[in-house]
Every structure is written in C-alpha cells, then in structure tokens.
PDB file of C-alpha atoms and ligand atoms in Angstrom:
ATOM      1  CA  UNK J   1       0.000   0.000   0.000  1.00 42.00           C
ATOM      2  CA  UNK J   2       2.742   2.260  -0.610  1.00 49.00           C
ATOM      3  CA  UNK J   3       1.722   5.857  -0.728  1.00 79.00           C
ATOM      4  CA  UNK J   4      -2.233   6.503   0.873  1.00 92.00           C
ATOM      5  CA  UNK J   5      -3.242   9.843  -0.138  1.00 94.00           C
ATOM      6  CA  UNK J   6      -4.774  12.356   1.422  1.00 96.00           C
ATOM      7  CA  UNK J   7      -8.631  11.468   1.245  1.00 97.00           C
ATOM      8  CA  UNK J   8      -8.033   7.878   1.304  1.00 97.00           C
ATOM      9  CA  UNK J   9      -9.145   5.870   4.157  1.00 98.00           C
ATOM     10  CA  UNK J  10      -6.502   4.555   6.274  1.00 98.00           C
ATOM     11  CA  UNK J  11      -5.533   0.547   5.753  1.00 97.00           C
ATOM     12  CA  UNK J  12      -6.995  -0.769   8.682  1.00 98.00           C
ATOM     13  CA  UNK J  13      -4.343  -3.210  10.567  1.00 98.00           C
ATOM     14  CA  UNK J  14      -3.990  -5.531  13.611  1.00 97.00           C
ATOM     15  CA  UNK J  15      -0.956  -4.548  15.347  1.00 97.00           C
ATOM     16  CA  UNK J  16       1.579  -5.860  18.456  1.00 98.00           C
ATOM     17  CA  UNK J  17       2.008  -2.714  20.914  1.00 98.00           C
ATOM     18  CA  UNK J  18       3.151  -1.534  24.036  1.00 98.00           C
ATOM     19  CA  UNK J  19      -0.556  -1.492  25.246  1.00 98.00           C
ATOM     20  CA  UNK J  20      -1.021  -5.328  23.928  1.00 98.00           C
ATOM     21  CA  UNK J  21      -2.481  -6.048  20.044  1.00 98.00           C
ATOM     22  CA  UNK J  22      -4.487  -3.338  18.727  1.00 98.00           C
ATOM     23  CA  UNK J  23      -6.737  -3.077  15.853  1.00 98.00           C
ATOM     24  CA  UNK J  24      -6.499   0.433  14.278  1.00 98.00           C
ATOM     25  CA  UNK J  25      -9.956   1.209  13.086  1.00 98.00           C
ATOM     26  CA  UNK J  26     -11.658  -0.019  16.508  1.00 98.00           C
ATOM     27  CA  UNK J  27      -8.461   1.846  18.347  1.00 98.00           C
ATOM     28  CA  UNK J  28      -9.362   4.913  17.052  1.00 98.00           C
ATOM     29  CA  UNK J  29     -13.195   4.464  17.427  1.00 98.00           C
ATOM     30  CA  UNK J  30     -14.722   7.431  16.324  1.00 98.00           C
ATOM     31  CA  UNK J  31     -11.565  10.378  17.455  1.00 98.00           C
ATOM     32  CA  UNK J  32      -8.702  11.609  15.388  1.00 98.00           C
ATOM     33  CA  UNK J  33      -5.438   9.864  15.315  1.00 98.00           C
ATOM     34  CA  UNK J  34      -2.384   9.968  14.823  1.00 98.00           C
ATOM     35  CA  UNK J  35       0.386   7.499  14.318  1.00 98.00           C
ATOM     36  CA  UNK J  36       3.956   8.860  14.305  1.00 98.00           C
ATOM     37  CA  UNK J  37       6.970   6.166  13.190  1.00 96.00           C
ATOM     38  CA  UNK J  38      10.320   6.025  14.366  1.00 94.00           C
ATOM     39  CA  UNK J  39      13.702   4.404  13.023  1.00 93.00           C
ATOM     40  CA  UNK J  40      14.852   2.061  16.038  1.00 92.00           C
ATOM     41  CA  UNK J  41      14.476   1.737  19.697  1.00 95.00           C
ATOM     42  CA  UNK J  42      17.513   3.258  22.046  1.00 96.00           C
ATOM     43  CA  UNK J  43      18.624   5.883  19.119  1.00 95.00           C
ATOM     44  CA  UNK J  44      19.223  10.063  20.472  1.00 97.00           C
ATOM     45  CA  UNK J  45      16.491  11.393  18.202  1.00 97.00           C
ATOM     46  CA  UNK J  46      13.407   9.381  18.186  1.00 97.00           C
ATOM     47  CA  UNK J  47      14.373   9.564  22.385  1.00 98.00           C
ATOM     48  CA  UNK J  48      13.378  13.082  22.469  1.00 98.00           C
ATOM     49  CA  UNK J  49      10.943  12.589  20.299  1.00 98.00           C
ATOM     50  CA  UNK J  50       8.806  10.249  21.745  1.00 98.00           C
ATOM     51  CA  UNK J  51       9.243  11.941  24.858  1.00 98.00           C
ATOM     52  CA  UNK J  52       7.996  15.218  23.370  1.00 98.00           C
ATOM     53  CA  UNK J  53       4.925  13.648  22.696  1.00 98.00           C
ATOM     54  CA  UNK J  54       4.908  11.365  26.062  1.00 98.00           C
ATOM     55  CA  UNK J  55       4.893  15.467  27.659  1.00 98.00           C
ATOM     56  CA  UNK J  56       2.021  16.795  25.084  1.00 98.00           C
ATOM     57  CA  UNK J  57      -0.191  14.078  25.580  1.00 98.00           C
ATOM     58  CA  UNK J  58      -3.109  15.952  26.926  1.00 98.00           C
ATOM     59  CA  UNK J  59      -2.540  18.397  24.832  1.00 98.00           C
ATOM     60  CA  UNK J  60      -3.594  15.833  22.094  1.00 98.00           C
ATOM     61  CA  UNK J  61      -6.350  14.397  24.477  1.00 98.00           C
ATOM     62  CA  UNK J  62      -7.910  17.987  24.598  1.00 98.00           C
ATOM     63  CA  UNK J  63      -8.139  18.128  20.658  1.00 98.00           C
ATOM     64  CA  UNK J  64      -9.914  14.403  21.423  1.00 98.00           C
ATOM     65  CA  UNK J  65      -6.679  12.759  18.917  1.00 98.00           C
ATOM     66  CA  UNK J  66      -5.560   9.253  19.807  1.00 98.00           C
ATOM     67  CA  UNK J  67      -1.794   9.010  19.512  1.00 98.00           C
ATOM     68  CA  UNK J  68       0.036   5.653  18.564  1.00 98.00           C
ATOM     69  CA  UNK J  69       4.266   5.515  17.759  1.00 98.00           C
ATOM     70  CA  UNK J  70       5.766   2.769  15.770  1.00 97.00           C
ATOM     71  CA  UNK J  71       9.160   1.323  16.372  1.00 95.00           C
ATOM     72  CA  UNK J  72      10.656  -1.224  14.170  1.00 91.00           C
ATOM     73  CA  UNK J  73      11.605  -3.319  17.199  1.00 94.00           C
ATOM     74  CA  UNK J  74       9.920  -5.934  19.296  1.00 97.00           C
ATOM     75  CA  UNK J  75       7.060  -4.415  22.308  1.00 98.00           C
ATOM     76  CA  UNK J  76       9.502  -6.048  24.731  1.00 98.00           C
ATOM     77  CA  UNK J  77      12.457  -3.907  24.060  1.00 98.00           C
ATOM     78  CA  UNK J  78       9.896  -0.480  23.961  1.00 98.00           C
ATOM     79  CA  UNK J  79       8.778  -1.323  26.935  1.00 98.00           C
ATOM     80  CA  UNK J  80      12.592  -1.397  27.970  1.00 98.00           C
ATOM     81  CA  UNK J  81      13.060   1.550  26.081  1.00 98.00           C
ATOM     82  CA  UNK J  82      10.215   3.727  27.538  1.00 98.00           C
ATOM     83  CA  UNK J  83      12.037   3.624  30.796  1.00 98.00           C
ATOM     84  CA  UNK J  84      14.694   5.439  29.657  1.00 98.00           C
ATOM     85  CA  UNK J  85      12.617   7.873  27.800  1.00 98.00           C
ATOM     86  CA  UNK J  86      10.469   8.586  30.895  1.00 98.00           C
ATOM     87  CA  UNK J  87      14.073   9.000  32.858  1.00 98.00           C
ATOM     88  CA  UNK J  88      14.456  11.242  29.609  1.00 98.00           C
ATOM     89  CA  UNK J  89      11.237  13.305  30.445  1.00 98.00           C
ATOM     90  CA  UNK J  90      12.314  13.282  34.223  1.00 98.00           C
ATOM     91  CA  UNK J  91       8.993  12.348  35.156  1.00 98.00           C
ATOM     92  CA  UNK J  92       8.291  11.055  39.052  1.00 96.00           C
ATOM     93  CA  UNK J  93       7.834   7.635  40.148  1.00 94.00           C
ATOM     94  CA  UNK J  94       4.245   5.934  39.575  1.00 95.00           C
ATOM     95  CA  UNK J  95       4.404   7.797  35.851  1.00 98.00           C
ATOM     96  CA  UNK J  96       2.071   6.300  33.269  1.00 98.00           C
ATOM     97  CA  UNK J  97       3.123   6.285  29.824  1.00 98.00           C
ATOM     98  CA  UNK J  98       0.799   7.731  27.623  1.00 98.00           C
ATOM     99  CA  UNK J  99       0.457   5.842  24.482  1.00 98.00           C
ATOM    100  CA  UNK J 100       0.913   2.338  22.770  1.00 98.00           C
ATOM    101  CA  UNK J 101       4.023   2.170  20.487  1.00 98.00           C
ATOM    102  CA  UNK J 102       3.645  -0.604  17.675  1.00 98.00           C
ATOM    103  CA  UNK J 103       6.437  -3.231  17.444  1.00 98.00           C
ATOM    104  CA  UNK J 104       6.830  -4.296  13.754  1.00 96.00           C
ATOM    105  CA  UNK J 105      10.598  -6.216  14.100  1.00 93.00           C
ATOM    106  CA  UNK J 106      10.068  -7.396  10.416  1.00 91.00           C
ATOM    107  CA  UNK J 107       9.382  -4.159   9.015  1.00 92.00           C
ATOM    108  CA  UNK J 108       5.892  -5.364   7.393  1.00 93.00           C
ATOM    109  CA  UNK J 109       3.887  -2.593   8.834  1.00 95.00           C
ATOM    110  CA  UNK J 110       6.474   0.442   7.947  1.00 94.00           C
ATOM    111  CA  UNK J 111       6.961  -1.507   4.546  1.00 92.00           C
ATOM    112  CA  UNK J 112       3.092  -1.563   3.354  1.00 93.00           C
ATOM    113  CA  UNK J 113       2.491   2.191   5.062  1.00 94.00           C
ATOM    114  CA  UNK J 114       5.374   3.381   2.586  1.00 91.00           C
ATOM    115  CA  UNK J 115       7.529   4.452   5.997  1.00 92.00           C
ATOM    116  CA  UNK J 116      11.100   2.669   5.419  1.00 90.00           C
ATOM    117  CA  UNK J 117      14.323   5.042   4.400  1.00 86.00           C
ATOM    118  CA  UNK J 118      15.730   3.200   1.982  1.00 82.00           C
ATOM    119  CA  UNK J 119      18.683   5.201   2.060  1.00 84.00           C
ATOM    120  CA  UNK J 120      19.153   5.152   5.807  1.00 85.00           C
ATOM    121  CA  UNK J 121      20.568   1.398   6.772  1.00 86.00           C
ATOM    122  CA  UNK J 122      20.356   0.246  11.021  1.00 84.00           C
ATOM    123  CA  UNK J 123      23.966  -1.464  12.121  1.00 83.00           C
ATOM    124  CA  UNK J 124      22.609  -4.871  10.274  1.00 86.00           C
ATOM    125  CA  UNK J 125      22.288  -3.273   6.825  1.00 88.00           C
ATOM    126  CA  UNK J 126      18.499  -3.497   7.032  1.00 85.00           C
ATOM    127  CA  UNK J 127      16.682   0.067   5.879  1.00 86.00           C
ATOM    128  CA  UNK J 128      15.090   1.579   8.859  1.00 86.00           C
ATOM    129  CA  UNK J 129      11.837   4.062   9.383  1.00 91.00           C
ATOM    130  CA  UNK J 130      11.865   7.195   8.336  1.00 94.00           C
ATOM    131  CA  UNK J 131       9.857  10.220  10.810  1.00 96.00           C
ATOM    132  CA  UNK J 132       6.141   9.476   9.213  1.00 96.00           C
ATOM    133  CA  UNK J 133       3.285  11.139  10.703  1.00 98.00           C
ATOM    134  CA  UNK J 134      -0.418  10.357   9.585  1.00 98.00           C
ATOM    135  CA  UNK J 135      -3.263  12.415  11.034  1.00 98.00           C
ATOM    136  CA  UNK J 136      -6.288  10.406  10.652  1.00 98.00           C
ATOM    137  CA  UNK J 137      -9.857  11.896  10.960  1.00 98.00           C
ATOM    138  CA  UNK J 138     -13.231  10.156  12.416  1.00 98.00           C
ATOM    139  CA  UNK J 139     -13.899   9.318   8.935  1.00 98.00           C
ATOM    140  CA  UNK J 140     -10.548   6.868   9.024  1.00 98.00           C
ATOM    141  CA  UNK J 141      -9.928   9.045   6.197  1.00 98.00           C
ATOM    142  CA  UNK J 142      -5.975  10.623   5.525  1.00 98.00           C
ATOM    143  CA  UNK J 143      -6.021  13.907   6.301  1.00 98.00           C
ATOM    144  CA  UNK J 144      -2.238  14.979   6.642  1.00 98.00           C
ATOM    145  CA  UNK J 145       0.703  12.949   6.010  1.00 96.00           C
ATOM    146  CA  UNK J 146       4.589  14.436   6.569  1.00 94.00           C
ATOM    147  CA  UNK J 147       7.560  12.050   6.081  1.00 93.00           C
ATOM    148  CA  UNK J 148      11.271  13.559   7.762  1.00 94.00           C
ATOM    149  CA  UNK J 149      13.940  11.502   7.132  1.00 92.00           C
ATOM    150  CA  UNK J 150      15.257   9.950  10.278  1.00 92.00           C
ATOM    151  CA  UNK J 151      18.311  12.310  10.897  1.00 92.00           C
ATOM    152  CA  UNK J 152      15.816  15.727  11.750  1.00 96.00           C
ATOM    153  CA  UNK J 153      13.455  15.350  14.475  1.00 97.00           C
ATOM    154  CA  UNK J 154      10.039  16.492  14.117  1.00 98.00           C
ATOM    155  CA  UNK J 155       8.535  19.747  16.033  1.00 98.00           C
ATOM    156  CA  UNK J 156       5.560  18.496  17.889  1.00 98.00           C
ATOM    157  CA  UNK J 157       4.484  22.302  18.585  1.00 98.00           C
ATOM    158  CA  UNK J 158       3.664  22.475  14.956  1.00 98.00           C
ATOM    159  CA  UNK J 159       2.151  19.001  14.503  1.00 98.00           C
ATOM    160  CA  UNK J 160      -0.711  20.369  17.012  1.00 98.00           C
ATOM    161  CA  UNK J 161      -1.024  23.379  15.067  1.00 98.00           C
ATOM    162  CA  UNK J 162      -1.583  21.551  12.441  1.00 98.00           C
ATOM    163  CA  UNK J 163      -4.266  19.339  14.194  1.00 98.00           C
ATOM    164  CA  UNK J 164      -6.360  22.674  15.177  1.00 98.00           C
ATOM    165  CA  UNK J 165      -6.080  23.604  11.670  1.00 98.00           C
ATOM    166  CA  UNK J 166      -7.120  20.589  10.428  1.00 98.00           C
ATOM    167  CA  UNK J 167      -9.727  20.174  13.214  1.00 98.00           C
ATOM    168  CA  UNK J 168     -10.963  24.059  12.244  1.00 98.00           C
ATOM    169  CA  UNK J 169     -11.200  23.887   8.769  1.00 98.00           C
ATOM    170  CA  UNK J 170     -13.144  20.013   8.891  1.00 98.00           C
ATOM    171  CA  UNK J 171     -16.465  22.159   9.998  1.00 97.00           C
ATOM    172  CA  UNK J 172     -15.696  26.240   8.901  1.00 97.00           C
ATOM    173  CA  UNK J 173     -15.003  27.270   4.953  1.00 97.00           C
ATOM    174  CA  UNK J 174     -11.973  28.720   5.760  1.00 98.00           C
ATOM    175  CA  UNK J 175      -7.900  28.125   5.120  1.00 98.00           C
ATOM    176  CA  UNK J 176      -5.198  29.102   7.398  1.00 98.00           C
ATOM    177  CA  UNK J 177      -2.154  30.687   6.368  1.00 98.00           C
ATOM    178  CA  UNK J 178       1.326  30.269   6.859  1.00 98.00           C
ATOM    179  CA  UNK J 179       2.234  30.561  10.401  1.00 98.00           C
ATOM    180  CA  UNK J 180      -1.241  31.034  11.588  1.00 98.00           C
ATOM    181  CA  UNK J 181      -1.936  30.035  15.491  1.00 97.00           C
ATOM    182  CA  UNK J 182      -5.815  29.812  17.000  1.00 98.00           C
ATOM    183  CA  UNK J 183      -7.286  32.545  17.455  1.00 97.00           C
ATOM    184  CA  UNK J 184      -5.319  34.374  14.359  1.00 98.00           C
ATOM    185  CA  UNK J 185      -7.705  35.566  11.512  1.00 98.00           C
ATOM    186  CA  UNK J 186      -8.208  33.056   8.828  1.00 98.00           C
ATOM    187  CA  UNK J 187      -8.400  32.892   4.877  1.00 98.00           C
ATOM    188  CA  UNK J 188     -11.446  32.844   3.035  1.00 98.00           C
ATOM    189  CA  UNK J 189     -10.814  29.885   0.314  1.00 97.00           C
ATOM    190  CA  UNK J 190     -11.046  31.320  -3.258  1.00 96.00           C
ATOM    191  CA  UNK J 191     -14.019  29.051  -4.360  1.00 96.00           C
ATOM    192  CA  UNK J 192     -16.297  31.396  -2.273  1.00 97.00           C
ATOM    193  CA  UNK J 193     -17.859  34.320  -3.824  1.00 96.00           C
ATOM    194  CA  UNK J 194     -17.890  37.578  -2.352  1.00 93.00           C
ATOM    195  CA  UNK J 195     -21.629  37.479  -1.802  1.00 94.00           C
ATOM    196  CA  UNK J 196     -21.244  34.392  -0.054  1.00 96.00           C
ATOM    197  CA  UNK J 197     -18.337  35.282   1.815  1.00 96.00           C
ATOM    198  CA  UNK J 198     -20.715  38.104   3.379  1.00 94.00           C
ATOM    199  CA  UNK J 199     -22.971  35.512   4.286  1.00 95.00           C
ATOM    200  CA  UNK J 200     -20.612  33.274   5.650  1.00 96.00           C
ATOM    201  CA  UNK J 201     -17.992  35.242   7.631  1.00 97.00           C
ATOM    202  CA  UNK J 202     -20.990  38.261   9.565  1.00 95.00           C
ATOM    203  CA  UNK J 203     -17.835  39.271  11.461  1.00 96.00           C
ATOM    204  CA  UNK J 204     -16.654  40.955   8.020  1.00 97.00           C
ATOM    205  CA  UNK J 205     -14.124  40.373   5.171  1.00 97.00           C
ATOM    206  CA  UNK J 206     -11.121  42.160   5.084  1.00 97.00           C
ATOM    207  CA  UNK J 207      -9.701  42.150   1.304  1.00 97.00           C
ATOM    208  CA  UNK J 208      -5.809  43.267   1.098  1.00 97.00           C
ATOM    209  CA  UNK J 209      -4.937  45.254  -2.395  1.00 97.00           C
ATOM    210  CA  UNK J 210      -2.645  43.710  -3.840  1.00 98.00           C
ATOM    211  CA  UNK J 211      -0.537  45.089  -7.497  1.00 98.00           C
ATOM    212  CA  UNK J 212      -2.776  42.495  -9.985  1.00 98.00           C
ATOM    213  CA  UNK J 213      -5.767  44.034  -8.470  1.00 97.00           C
ATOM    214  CA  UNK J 214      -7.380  40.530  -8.077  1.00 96.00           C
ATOM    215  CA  UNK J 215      -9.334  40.301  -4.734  1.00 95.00           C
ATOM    216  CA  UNK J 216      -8.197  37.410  -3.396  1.00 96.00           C
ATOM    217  CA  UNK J 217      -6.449  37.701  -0.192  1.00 98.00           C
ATOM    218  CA  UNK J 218      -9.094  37.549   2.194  1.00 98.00           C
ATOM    219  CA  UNK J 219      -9.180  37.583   5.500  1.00 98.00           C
ATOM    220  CA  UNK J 220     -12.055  37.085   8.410  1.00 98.00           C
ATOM    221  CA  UNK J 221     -11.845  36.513  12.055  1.00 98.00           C
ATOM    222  CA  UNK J 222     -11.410  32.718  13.002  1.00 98.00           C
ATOM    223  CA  UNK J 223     -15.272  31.884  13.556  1.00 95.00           C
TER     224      UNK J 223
HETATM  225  C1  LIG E   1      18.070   8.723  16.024  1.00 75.43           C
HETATM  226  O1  LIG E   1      16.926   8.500  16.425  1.00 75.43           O
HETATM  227  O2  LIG E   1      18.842   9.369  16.708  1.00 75.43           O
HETATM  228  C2  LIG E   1      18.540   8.241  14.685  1.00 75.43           C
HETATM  229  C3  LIG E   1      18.085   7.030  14.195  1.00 75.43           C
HETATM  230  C4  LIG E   1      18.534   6.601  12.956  1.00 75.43           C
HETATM  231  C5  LIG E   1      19.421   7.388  12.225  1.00 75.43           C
HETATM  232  C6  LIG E   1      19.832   8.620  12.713  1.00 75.43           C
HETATM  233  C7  LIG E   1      19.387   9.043  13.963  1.00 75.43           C
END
C-alpha cells in the first residue's frame, strides 16, 4: 500500500504494541489519530521525540486525537526503552506512559504504510523508518501525512497546530495561512464568492490590495 493519499481511508491493521495487540480502526473508534513512526528503539532522536509527545499528551487528548508511535523493534524492548525515555522526560515515580508504540521487528507494517528510508541502513544493513506522521480523521480518512527523514526530528508544537487547523477547517469554509496560530484571523478559500463570503464570515471580510488588483487575499476573524 505504498503511498495513501490524502482522502483515502486509512488501511486498517492488527498490530503488536506496548498497550497489547491493537486493531487500528476499533483503536481509534470514532476520534482523530495519529500514528507517528520512528527508526529504532535506544537511538538520540526518536528519544526526544517520543518523549515530546509522552509530555504533550493531553494536549492531544484535549483536541480528542488518539496518539500511537511505531518502532521497528519488538514491544519487549519499547517497553525497555520507555524507561529510559520517561528518565528522559524526568517524570516522578508511579508515571504512566501515555500511548501504545507498535512493534513491527520485520518491518511489514512500515513496509506496506510506505515508511522505510531506503537510504538510511540500522547497524545490520536493514533500511530503517523514516519520521512518518499520519493524522487520521473520524472518517478513518488521511487527512495529513509528513515524512522527515530519520536524521531531523520532528517539532511536535507544529504538529498540534496543524491538528487545530485541520480540526478548524473540517467544519468552517476557511484556510489558514502560513504561520497562523488559533485565534489568528483566517483565509477565506477562493471558491467562495464575495456574496457568499458576506454571508458566511458576519464578522466581516477584510480584502488586502494587492498590485494584480485581483481580490483574493481575504481575511475574516477565526469563527
Ligand atoms: C536517532 O533517532 O537518533 C537516529 C536514528 C537513525 C538514524 C539517525 C538518527
């Protein structure tokens, strides 16, 4: 199943984890998800990483997103593994960790989800994961995928950015523009008219003048 695109809905799997075996689609229910990969247990990046996420996890509970990891190593050595990375997070004793992390030691899963580097080889030769993230709405449909190779950590500020936009523009007409945080004024999406973007957007349109004199950027308080 090499590359899903956005709009398609997301292979449903059966999975080993951290949090026993998991079926996706009945993991997710009816929430948003996210699954996030990583190369290999014990590495420096995916440490901080995971632990990133291990520290926003209500933050992704509040947006009502289900998070998952994937490691291409067995559940036995992540659960070794999330030891250190709560040591990591410096977190006190009687810590729960947040969220399963998939073990896939022969690569199948990473391999049909289109996640293996080829061009990034673990001490054994074999290719490892690259930094894959798939936000998946209640519709199990794709709604954002970014791939990082695996030397350059993600920023998990911006992946929940990214959720609120998502989240925003799944029930308002509007687009969000680069850099834009909640709360910022938002786009109006050039398939709406002007009339209807009166309609739409009663806290008023604001249209910047630009040199082709073509009204198009449009801008309207987030509703
Ligand atoms: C890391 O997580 O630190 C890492 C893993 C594979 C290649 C490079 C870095």
């Amino acid at each position: 199943m090499p590359g899903i695109l956005l709009g398609d809905i997301f292979p449903n799997f059966e999975a080993e984890t951290t949090f026993g075996t998991i079926n996706l689609h009945d993991f997710l229910g009816d929430r948003w998800g996210i699954i996030f990969s990583h190369p290999r247990d014990y590495t420096p990046v995916c440490t901080t990483e995971l632990g990133r996420a291990a520290k926003l996890s209500e933050e992704f509970k509040k947006r009502g997103v289900k998070m998952i990891g994937l490691s291409v190593d067995s559940a036995e050595d992540h659960n070794g593994w999330i030891q250190d990375i709560i040591a990591y997070n410096g977190e006190e004793p009687g810590y729960t960790w947040p969220y399963p992390i998939i073990a896939d030691p022969n690569r199948h899963l990473a391999s049909a989800l289109g996640m293996l580097d080829p061009e990034m080889k673990d001490k054994e030769g074999m290719p490892v994961t690259a930094r894959c993230v798939f936000i998946i709405g209640p519709d199990k449909k794709l709604k954002l995928s970014i791939l990082y190779p695996a030397t350059t950590g993600r920023n998990f500020d911006e992946i929940l950015r990214v959720i609120d936009s998502l989240q925003l523009t799944a029930t308002k007409r509007v687009a969000t523009p680069a850099d834009w945080k909640p709360g910022d004024h938002v786009m109006v999406p050039p398939n709406i008219s002007e009339e209807e973007a009166n309609d739409l957007f009663p806290a008023g349109v604001c249209t910047r003048q630009l040199p082709s004199g073509k009204n198009y950027l449009r801008y309207t308080p987030q509703p």
